[in-house]
C-alpha positions as a printed NumPy array, in Angstrom:
array([[ 77.231,  61.797, 141.313],
       [ 77.396,  58.94 , 137.818],
       [ 74.993,  56.419, 137.848],
       [ 75.341,  55.51 , 134.434],
       [ 78.366,  54.317, 131.976],
       [ 80.495,  57.053, 130.226],
       [ 81.809,  54.338, 127.965],
       [ 80.503,  50.825, 126.453],
       [ 83.066,  48.625, 124.811],
       [ 83.516,  48.851, 121.267],
       [ 83.879,  46.511, 118.042],
       [ 85.696,  49.964, 115.933],
       [ 89.194,  51.193, 116.357],
       [ 90.223,  53.611, 118.843],
       [ 91.412,  55.908, 116.297],
       [ 87.707,  55.626, 114.501],
       [ 86.36 ,  55.679, 117.917],
       [ 88.115,  58.93 , 118.817],
       [ 87.005,  60.619, 115.218],
       [ 83.259,  59.702, 115.955],
       [ 83.683,  60.645, 119.076],
       [ 85.174,  63.992, 118.019],
       [ 82.837,  64.242, 115.056],
       [ 79.96 ,  64.01 , 117.215],
       [ 81.255,  66.442, 119.859],
       [ 81.901,  69.046, 117.581],
       [ 78.012,  68.443, 115.953],
       [ 76.308,  68.344, 119.285],
       [ 78.544,  71.766, 119.966],
       [ 77.009,  73.216, 116.734],
       [ 73.568,  72.193, 116.651],
       [ 73.247,  74.158, 120.131],
       [ 75.301,  77.036, 118.944],
       [ 72.876,  77.269, 116.198],
       [ 69.815,  76.746, 117.631],
       [ 70.029,  79.067, 120.362],
       [ 70.993,  81.499, 118.287],
       [ 67.624,  81.753, 116.496],
       [ 65.547,  81.526, 119.689],
       [ 67.78 ,  84.171, 121.366],
       [ 67.467,  86.297, 118.48 ],
       [ 63.211,  86.088, 119.658],
       [ 64.158,  87.324, 122.589],
       [ 66.328,  90.031, 121.876],
       [ 63.501,  91.256, 118.918],
       [ 61.284,  90.963, 121.769],
       [ 62.542,  93.201, 123.786],
       [ 63.731,  96.023, 121.145],
       [ 61.399,  96.27 , 118.512],
       [ 58.012,  93.117, 118.22 ],
       [ 55.748,  95.139, 120.643],
       [ 55.574,  98.479, 118.209],
       [ 55.562,  96.007, 115.423],
       [ 52.506,  93.093, 116.309],
       [ 51.122,  94.514, 119.115],
       [ 50.526,  97.79 , 118.823],
       [ 48.815,  99.172, 122.127],
       [ 48.188, 102.538, 124.007],
       [ 51.29 , 101.994, 126.128],
       [ 54.665, 100.933, 125.954],
       [ 54.784,  98.623, 128.232],
       [ 51.252,  97.089, 127.31 ],
       [ 53.087,  96.496, 124.07 ],
       [ 56.556,  94.554, 125.968],
       [ 54.078,  92.513, 128.001],
       [ 52.561,  91.1  , 125.11 ],
       [ 55.589,  91.073, 122.767],
       [ 56.941,  89.113, 126.019],
       [ 54.268,  86.584, 126.43 ],
       [ 54.752,  85.563, 123.09 ],
       [ 58.131,  85.009, 123.687],
       [ 57.021,  83.073, 126.887],
       [ 54.585,  80.926, 124.542],
       [ 57.561,  79.378, 123.057],
       [ 58.617,  77.96 , 126.387],
       [ 55.083,  76.784, 126.392],
       [ 55.781,  74.275, 123.527],
       [ 59.378,  73.397, 124.51 ],
       [ 57.66 ,  70.254, 126.759],
       [ 56.297,  69.029, 123.826],
       [ 58.872,  68.651, 121.338],
       [ 60.793,  67.732, 124.817],
       [ 58.216,  64.109, 124.984],
       [ 57.96 ,  63.906, 120.762],
       [ 62.125,  64.311, 120.416],
       [ 62.15 ,  62.432, 123.912],
       [ 60.283,  60.002, 123.203],
       [ 60.916,  58.935, 119.946],
       [ 64.629,  59.977, 120.076],
       [ 64.581,  56.769, 123.215],
       [ 63.047,  54.606, 120.524],
       [ 64.561,  55.339, 117.014],
       [ 67.861,  57.454, 118.264],
       [ 69.092,  60.622, 118.938],
       [ 70.703,  61.715, 115.886],
       [ 67.154,  61.852, 113.653],
       [ 65.552,  63.472, 116.318],
       [ 68.053,  66.265, 116.571],
       [ 68.288,  66.499, 112.969],
       [ 64.334,  66.857, 112.635],
       [ 64.678,  69.412, 115.103],
       [ 67.413,  71.952, 113.284],
       [ 64.782,  71.355, 110.292],
       [ 61.837,  72.725, 112.176],
       [ 64.003,  75.65 , 114.171],
       [ 65.443,  76.442, 110.642],
       [ 62.153,  76.823, 109.173],
       [ 60.542,  79.018, 112.017],
       [ 62.981,  81.473, 112.333],
       [ 63.495,  82.857, 108.474],
       [ 59.702,  82.105, 108.443],
       [ 59.801,  85.199, 111.628],
       [ 62.809,  87.377, 109.569],
       [ 59.854,  87.522, 105.876],
       [ 57.143,  87.583, 108.475],
       [ 55.043,  90.703, 107.172],
       [ 53.774,  93.15 , 110.682],
       [ 50.763,  94.049, 111.822],
       [ 50.527,  97.594, 109.862],
       [ 50.181,  95.226, 106.691],
       [ 47.986,  91.95 , 107.707],
       [ 46.403,  92.915, 110.116],
       [ 45.936,  90.363, 113.032],
       [ 46.841,  88.034, 110.777],
       [ 50.01 ,  88.888, 112.132],
       [ 50.294,  88.194, 115.806],
       [ 48.629,  85.46 , 115.04 ],
       [ 51.48 ,  84.577, 112.516],
       [ 53.939,  84.975, 114.93 ],
       [ 52.655,  83.363, 117.943],
       [ 53.05 ,  79.803, 115.613],
       [ 56.559,  80.3  , 114.5  ],
       [ 57.626,  80.669, 118.099],
       [ 55.274,  77.754, 119.059],
       [ 57.601,  75.87 , 116.429],
       [ 60.567,  77.56 , 117.785],
       [ 59.895,  76.139, 121.024],
       [ 58.837,  72.77 , 119.513],
       [ 62.087,  72.674, 117.79 ],
       [ 64.437,  73.834, 120.796],
       [ 62.791,  71.242, 123.567],
       [ 63.628,  68.35 , 121.527],
       [ 67.284,  69.997, 120.346],
       [ 68.746,  69.931, 123.804],
       [ 68.277,  66.212, 124.779],
       [ 69.355,  65.386, 121.587],
       [ 72.732,  67.549, 121.145],
       [ 73.039,  66.778, 124.405],
       [ 73.043,  62.887, 124.548],
       [ 75.154,  63.208, 121.195],
       [ 77.534,  64.232, 123.436],
       [ 77.544,  62.923, 126.605],
       [ 77.035,  59.472, 125.07 ],
       [ 80.555,  59.943, 123.287],
       [ 82.556,  60.781, 126.264],
       [ 85.213,  59.003, 127.772],
       [ 84.711,  57.845, 131.218],
       [ 85.735,  59.843, 133.945],
       [ 85.082,  62.904, 131.394],
       [ 80.92 ,  63.219, 130.72 ],
       [ 81.002,  66.523, 132.412],
       [ 83.378,  67.978, 129.882],
       [ 82.008,  66.526, 127.146],
       [ 78.497,  67.638, 128.49 ],
       [ 79.453,  71.261, 128.378],
       [ 80.446,  71.728, 124.49 ],
       [ 76.489,  71.404, 124.152],
       [ 76.198,  74.169, 126.981],
       [ 78.446,  76.446, 125.296],
       [ 75.867,  77.56 , 122.794],
       [ 73.736,  79.156, 125.118],
       [ 76.367,  81.912, 125.365],
       [ 77.16 ,  81.4  , 121.79 ],
       [ 74.005,  81.448, 120.893],
       [ 73.104,  84.839, 123.044],
       [ 77.263,  86.332, 121.947],
       [ 76.155,  85.658, 117.635],
       [ 72.653,  86.835, 118.725],
       [ 73.729,  90.313, 120.039],
       [ 76.624,  90.707, 117.776],
       [ 74.536,  90.298, 114.879],
       [ 71.34 ,  93.122, 116.499],
       [ 74.71 ,  95.275, 117.408],
       [ 75.433,  94.888, 113.46 ],
       [ 72.245,  95.819, 112.091],
       [ 71.691,  98.362, 114.324],
       [ 75.381, 100.086, 113.204],
       [ 74.636,  99.592, 109.613],
       [ 71.16 , 101.391, 109.774],
       [ 69.582, 103.769, 110.914],
       [ 67.167, 104.021, 113.961],
       [ 63.996, 104.295, 111.507],
       [ 65.691, 101.586, 108.836],
       [ 66.158,  98.972, 111.448],
       [ 62.797,  99.575, 112.55 ],
       [ 61.265,  98.709, 109.286],
       [ 63.967,  95.848, 107.676],
       [ 67.162,  95.964, 110.104],
       [ 65.495,  93.621, 112.776],
       [ 64.626,  90.84 , 110.04 ],
       [ 68.079,  90.156, 108.913],
       [ 69.   ,  87.853, 112.608],
       [ 66.551,  86.06 , 111.473],
       [ 67.116,  85.212, 107.871],
       [ 70.956,  83.717, 109.352],
       [ 68.409,  81.102, 110.519],
       [ 68.292,  79.483, 107.167],
       [ 72.259,  78.339, 108.102],
       [ 70.554,  75.633, 110.659],
       [ 69.734,  73.926, 107.629],
       [ 72.562,  73.13 , 106.706],
       [ 74.437,  71.81 , 109.72 ],
       [ 71.238,  69.414, 110.199],
       [ 71.881,  68.13 , 106.397],
       [ 75.895,  67.456, 107.817],
       [ 74.77 ,  65.638, 110.827],
       [ 72.139,  63.754, 108.675],
       [ 75.507,  62.81 , 105.952],
       [ 78.334,  63.001, 108.726],
       [ 77.965,  62.264, 112.366],
       [ 76.652,  57.868, 113.228],
       [ 74.276,  57.322, 116.333],
       [ 76.063,  57.271, 119.601],
       [ 77.28 ,  53.84 , 121.081],
       [ 75.18 ,  54.117, 124.292],
       [ 71.982,  53.899, 122.797],
       [ 73.223,  51.631, 120.012],
       [ 74.308,  49.215, 123.101],
       [ 70.924,  50.234, 124.872],
       [ 69.042,  48.929, 121.688],
       [ 71.045,  45.636, 121.753],
       [ 70.607,  44.557, 124.878],
       [ 67.314,  45.058, 124.608],
       [ 66.502,  43.354, 121.136],
       [ 67.988,  40.009, 123.526],
       [ 65.932,  40.501, 125.658],
       [ 62.641,  40.501, 123.956],
       [ 63.975,  37.847, 121.777],
       [ 64.929,  35.893, 125.148],
       [ 61.205,  36.147, 126.496],
       [ 59.814,  35.529, 123.122],
       [ 61.81 ,  32.035, 123.184],
       [ 60.488,  31.814, 126.593],
       [ 57.448,  32.231, 125.781],
       [ 57.246,  29.52 , 123.155],
       [ 58.44 ,  26.717, 125.68 ],
       [ 55.416,  27.3  , 127.447],
       [ 53.6  ,  26.204, 124.772],
       [ 50.928,  27.591, 122.008],
       [ 47.717,  28.261, 124.065],
       [ 46.359,  31.326, 124.802],
       [ 47.722,  31.263, 128.539],
       [ 51.038,  31.185, 126.726],
       [ 50.027,  34.109, 124.157],
       [ 49.56 ,  36.318, 127.029],
       [ 52.816,  36.062, 128.499],
       [ 54.303,  36.037, 125.626],
       [ 52.483,  39.396, 125.115],
       [ 53.198,  40.471, 128.455],
       [ 57.32 ,  39.022, 128.108],
       [ 57.321,  41.132, 125.088],
       [ 56.034,  44.378, 126.993],
       [ 58.15 ,  43.329, 130.645],
       [ 55.88 ,  45.372, 132.396],
       [ 54.016,  46.866, 129.381],
       [ 56.759,  49.733, 129.021],
       [ 59.267,  47.778, 126.948],
       [ 58.591,  50.279, 123.397],
       [ 56.833,  53.782, 125.732],
       [ 59.869,  54.971, 127.311],
       [ 57.197,  58.299, 128.559],
       [ 54.94 ,  55.91 , 130.164],
       [ 58.219,  54.549, 132.049],
       [ 58.994,  57.906, 132.79 ],
       [ 55.835,  58.751, 134.424],
       [ 54.739,  55.476, 136.085],
       [ 58.733,  55.16 , 137.983],
       [ 60.289,  58.88 , 137.383],
       [ 58.009,  61.586, 136.693],
       [ 59.504,  63.106, 140.727],
       [ 62.902,  62.876, 139.536],
       [ 61.706,  64.442, 137.18 ],
       [ 60.195,  67.692, 139.22 ],
       [ 63.65 ,  67.92 , 141.056],
       [ 65.465,  68.032, 138.   ],
       [ 63.079,  70.341, 136.677],
       [ 62.658,  72.572, 140.087],
       [ 67.333,  72.425, 140.364],
       [ 67.496,  74.27 , 136.995],
       [ 64.604,  76.583, 137.04 ],
       [ 66.166,  79.208, 138.852],
       [ 68.851,  78.864, 136.909],
       [ 66.921,  79.35 , 133.221],
       [ 64.736,  82.35 , 134.787],
       [ 67.541,  84.39 , 136.051],
       [ 69.452,  83.729, 132.502],
       [ 66.505,  84.964, 130.323],
       [ 66.274,  88.537, 133.128],
       [ 69.544,  89.251, 132.12 ],
       [ 69.377,  88.638, 128.533],
       [ 65.922,  90.13 , 127.497],
       [ 64.412,  91.57 , 130.696],
       [ 67.765,  93.522, 131.504],
       [ 67.582,  94.506, 128.179],
       [ 64.266,  96.485, 128.274],
       [ 63.744,  97.447, 131.887],
       [ 67.903,  99.787, 131.159],
       [ 66.838, 100.921, 127.813],
       [ 63.2  , 101.343, 128.501],
       [ 63.03 , 101.799, 132.258],
       [ 66.631, 103.952, 133.265],
       [ 67.061, 105.24 , 129.515],
       [ 70.405, 104.124, 129.262],
       [ 71.472, 103.233, 125.34 ],
       [ 70.554, 100.614, 123.617],
       [ 73.438,  99.502, 121.841],
       [ 75.376, 100.544, 125.1  ],
       [ 73.664,  97.419, 127.251],
       [ 74.13 ,  94.788, 123.98 ],
       [ 77.302,  95.16 , 124.521],
       [ 77.428,  94.829, 128.195],
       [ 75.586,  91.419, 127.592],
       [ 77.742,  89.562, 124.754],
       [ 80.997,  90.884, 126.659],
       [ 79.11 ,  89.466, 129.901],
       [ 78.198,  86.196, 127.754],
       [ 81.79 ,  85.795, 126.764],
       [ 82.955,  85.292, 130.32 ],
       [ 80.839,  81.895, 129.924],
       [ 83.021,  80.638, 127.975],
       [ 85.111,  79.906, 130.08 ],
       [ 83.269,  79.459, 133.509],
       [ 80.766,  76.626, 131.905],
       [ 83.798,  74.119, 130.975],
       [ 85.92 ,  74.528, 133.942],
       [ 82.982,  73.964, 135.997],
       [ 81.726,  71.161, 134.645],
       [ 85.751,  69.478, 133.959],
       [ 85.675,  70.177, 138.412],
       [ 82.263,  68.592, 138.601],
       [ 84.099,  65.361, 136.673],
       [ 87.028,  65.689, 139.621],
       [ 84.753,  66.529, 142.485],
       [ 80.685,  65.636, 142.294],
       [ 77.619,  67.119, 139.797],
       [ 76.004,  68.153, 142.697],
       [ 78.468,  70.065, 144.869],
       [ 79.595,  72.233, 142.302],
       [ 75.305,  72.713, 141.455],
       [ 74.152,  73.434, 144.587],
       [ 77.232,  75.923, 144.956],
       [ 75.883,  77.953, 142.112],
       [ 72.043,  77.559, 143.105],
       [ 73.281,  78.731, 146.588],
       [ 75.632,  81.984, 144.672],
       [ 72.635,  83.306, 142.674],
       [ 70.686,  83.264, 145.904],
       [ 72.358,  85.286, 147.752],
       [ 73.598,  87.873, 144.671],
       [ 70.161,  88.238, 143.562],
       [ 69.662,  91.734, 145.832],
       [ 73.178,  93.33 , 145.122],
       [ 72.771,  92.251, 141.108],
       [ 69.244,  95.053, 141.09 ],
       [ 70.716,  98.03 , 143.233],
       [ 73.572,  97.661, 141.025],
       [ 71.391,  97.542, 137.688],
       [ 68.809, 100.343, 139.496],
       [ 72.636, 102.856, 139.738],
       [ 72.342, 103.625, 135.72 ],
       [ 75.873, 102.801, 135.437],
       [ 76.861, 100.758, 132.677],
       [ 79.967,  99.534, 135.041],
       [ 77.72 ,  98.657, 137.583],
       [ 75.655,  96.845, 135.625],
       [ 78.349,  95.244, 133.95 ],
       [ 79.443,  93.887, 137.527],
       [ 76.411,  92.747, 138.23 ],
       [ 75.084,  90.577, 135.223],
       [ 78.77 ,  89.177, 135.169],
       [ 79.182,  88.087, 138.879],
       [ 75.537,  86.527, 138.566],
       [ 76.687,  84.836, 135.426],
       [ 79.475,  82.959, 136.93 ],
       [ 77.02 ,  81.461, 139.186],
       [ 74.694,  80.52 , 136.057],
       [ 77.804,  79.094, 134.299],
       [ 78.95 ,  76.821, 137.416],
       [ 75.515,  75.588, 137.427],
       [ 75.619,  75.099, 133.698],
       [ 78.512,  73.874, 133.35 ],
       [ 77.524,  70.034, 135.219],
       [ 74.136,  70.079, 134.105],
       [ 74.163,  68.409, 130.707],
       [ 76.026,  65.456, 132.738],
       [ 73.637,  65.815, 136.14 ],
       [ 70.738,  65.066, 133.843],
       [ 71.785,  62.128, 131.962],
       [ 72.965,  60.792, 135.429],
       [ 69.503,  60.566, 136.253],
       [ 68.081,  58.195, 134.193],
       [ 68.876,  55.011, 132.271],
       [ 70.184,  54.833, 128.771],
       [ 66.425,  53.545, 127.439],
       [ 64.657,  56.233, 129.077],
       [ 67.25 ,  59.024, 129.074],
       [ 66.333,  61.459, 126.425],
       [ 62.493,  61.761, 127.089],
       [ 63.623,  61.961, 131.189],
       [ 66.64 ,  64.88 , 130.692],
       [ 64.366,  66.453, 128.142],
       [ 61.224,  66.593, 130.191],
       [ 63.273,  67.901, 133.604],
       [ 65.081,  70.761, 131.369],
       [ 61.828,  71.707, 129.175],
       [ 59.685,  72.147, 132.66 ],
       [ 62.484,  73.943, 134.286],
       [ 62.622,  76.555, 130.924],
       [ 58.63 ,  76.391, 131.363],
       [ 58.244,  77.613, 134.855],
       [ 61.399,  79.727, 134.718],
       [ 62.418,  80.846, 131.709],
       [ 59.859,  81.325, 129.589],
       [ 57.788,  83.525, 132.119],
       [ 60.535,  85.305, 133.703],
       [ 60.624,  88.01 , 131.369],
       [ 56.704,  88.843, 131.012],
       [ 56.982,  88.349, 135.215],
       [ 59.454,  90.754, 135.691],
       [ 57.729,  93.562, 133.783],
       [ 54.212,  92.359, 135.658],
       [ 56.26 ,  93.139, 139.251],
       [ 58.041,  96.212, 137.589],
       [ 54.442,  97.289, 137.207],
       [ 53.047,  96.367, 139.686],
       [ 55.034,  96.812, 142.354],
       [ 57.296, 100.023, 141.   ],
       [ 60.351,  98.496, 142.792],
       [ 63.008,  95.734, 141.003],
       [ 63.385,  94.249, 144.56 ],
       [ 60.478,  92.561, 143.259],
       [ 62.28 ,  91.063, 141.072],
       [ 64.958,  89.928, 143.433],
       [ 62.692,  88.333, 145.545],
       [ 61.164,  85.972, 142.499],
       [ 64.578,  85.476, 142.003],
       [ 65.098,  83.699, 145.241],
       [ 62.063,  82.119, 145.813],
       [ 63.319,  79.651, 142.792],
       [ 66.832,  79.706, 144.123],
       [ 64.845,  77.697, 147.617],
       [ 63.007,  75.352, 145.566],
       [ 66.233,  74.907, 143.663],
       [ 68.14 ,  74.374, 147.458],
       [ 65.39 ,  72.078, 148.084],
       [ 64.92 ,  70.007, 145.082],
       [ 69.295,  69.294, 145.265],
       [ 69.082,  68.789, 148.361],
       [ 66.428,  65.402, 147.891],
       [ 68.974,  64.599, 144.847],
       [ 71.798,  65.001, 146.798],
       [ 69.805,  62.275, 149.416],
       [ 68.961,  60.293, 146.61 ],
       [ 72.736,  59.789, 145.028],
       [ 74.288,  58.343, 148.689],
       [ 71.453,  56.261, 148.788],
       [ 72.233,  54.925, 146.044]])
């Protein structure tokens, strides 16, 4: 499914094109990795320490629920970041919005690492924590579209999938790095020291994001597809103004010129274009991906809480399993993306969604054994299906929209999935476990989202065939 060209004519030399392509893809991958690292450290901290430090309550479950609710707030903020950055990114360029997103994330993450606890400043602590988490959500909502387009719009013909997967690799890299830093912090501090200050160290690493933001601002060029779209729109506007001038300078001609400048009134508003003519595609994209992001966050945060609090498994051992499973995604994501370049995005994407649905029940049956080995097997197989979906997802979403509205459309679809799936998933998991007393309710939740995904994918496939 490829509705837009991957490469455009260039006036630069082949060597310059190759250098810009490598630089753009590398910058996009690094931006994604450091941004997701900053975002994921909060999820791990929410499962391990934030409930006690910022939401003291009568029961451990209540503190964890409050902590995961704060985790979810970041997801609720992500569409706002996607809308704002998407609109400006389609008008002003991919690079400026990516730099802004990285800067905002670096400031927010460092702020969390320095934030006093409830014991020190009272109610101001959870309020500030929620505020900084909202900033993180806005930042990651803005980042994904910019990084994804920086990679895919530089891709040579027929390789959009593999180039898009460089950005997707930021997720497992972020998970591996976040888990590794937490493991190191725990290994070199006592339990009391970790609760007092050791958990802050992973957040302070967020300062490195600011360095990367500066590098991209100074050394990375805007994507060729955006520059080409800008030129095409400028030429169209010039032509329409010329036609309006020939019609005369009276009021009716002036109105015609005003209308011509905007065409259907949406020329200068990518968001309005999406809302008026492509909202269905946005919701289909979101519906197709919610199961992936929900299952992913259940694995990296919900299962971490469930296994350590309910099954009494060792925290370090569970983190190590999560780290090792995430490492396998570094191979599976680009492999599935490359395969999608050959046999089609929808086919690979749908296979991953079907696999998640079929594996949900067996996965929790294995986790419930309390065995590290079966935990690793259950989460590894689930991770394989997640990777099969996630690899081609960036290219698939990019190809659903034309360049002049691509940042807005793709970001909205992704962030709707993040809200409906990822943000609420750990919270829903704890709530379901507390209400039903069985992990099968969480498996049913995953299966329900998978059915929605398969239905959305079917509609997208039918539309692709009709075109």
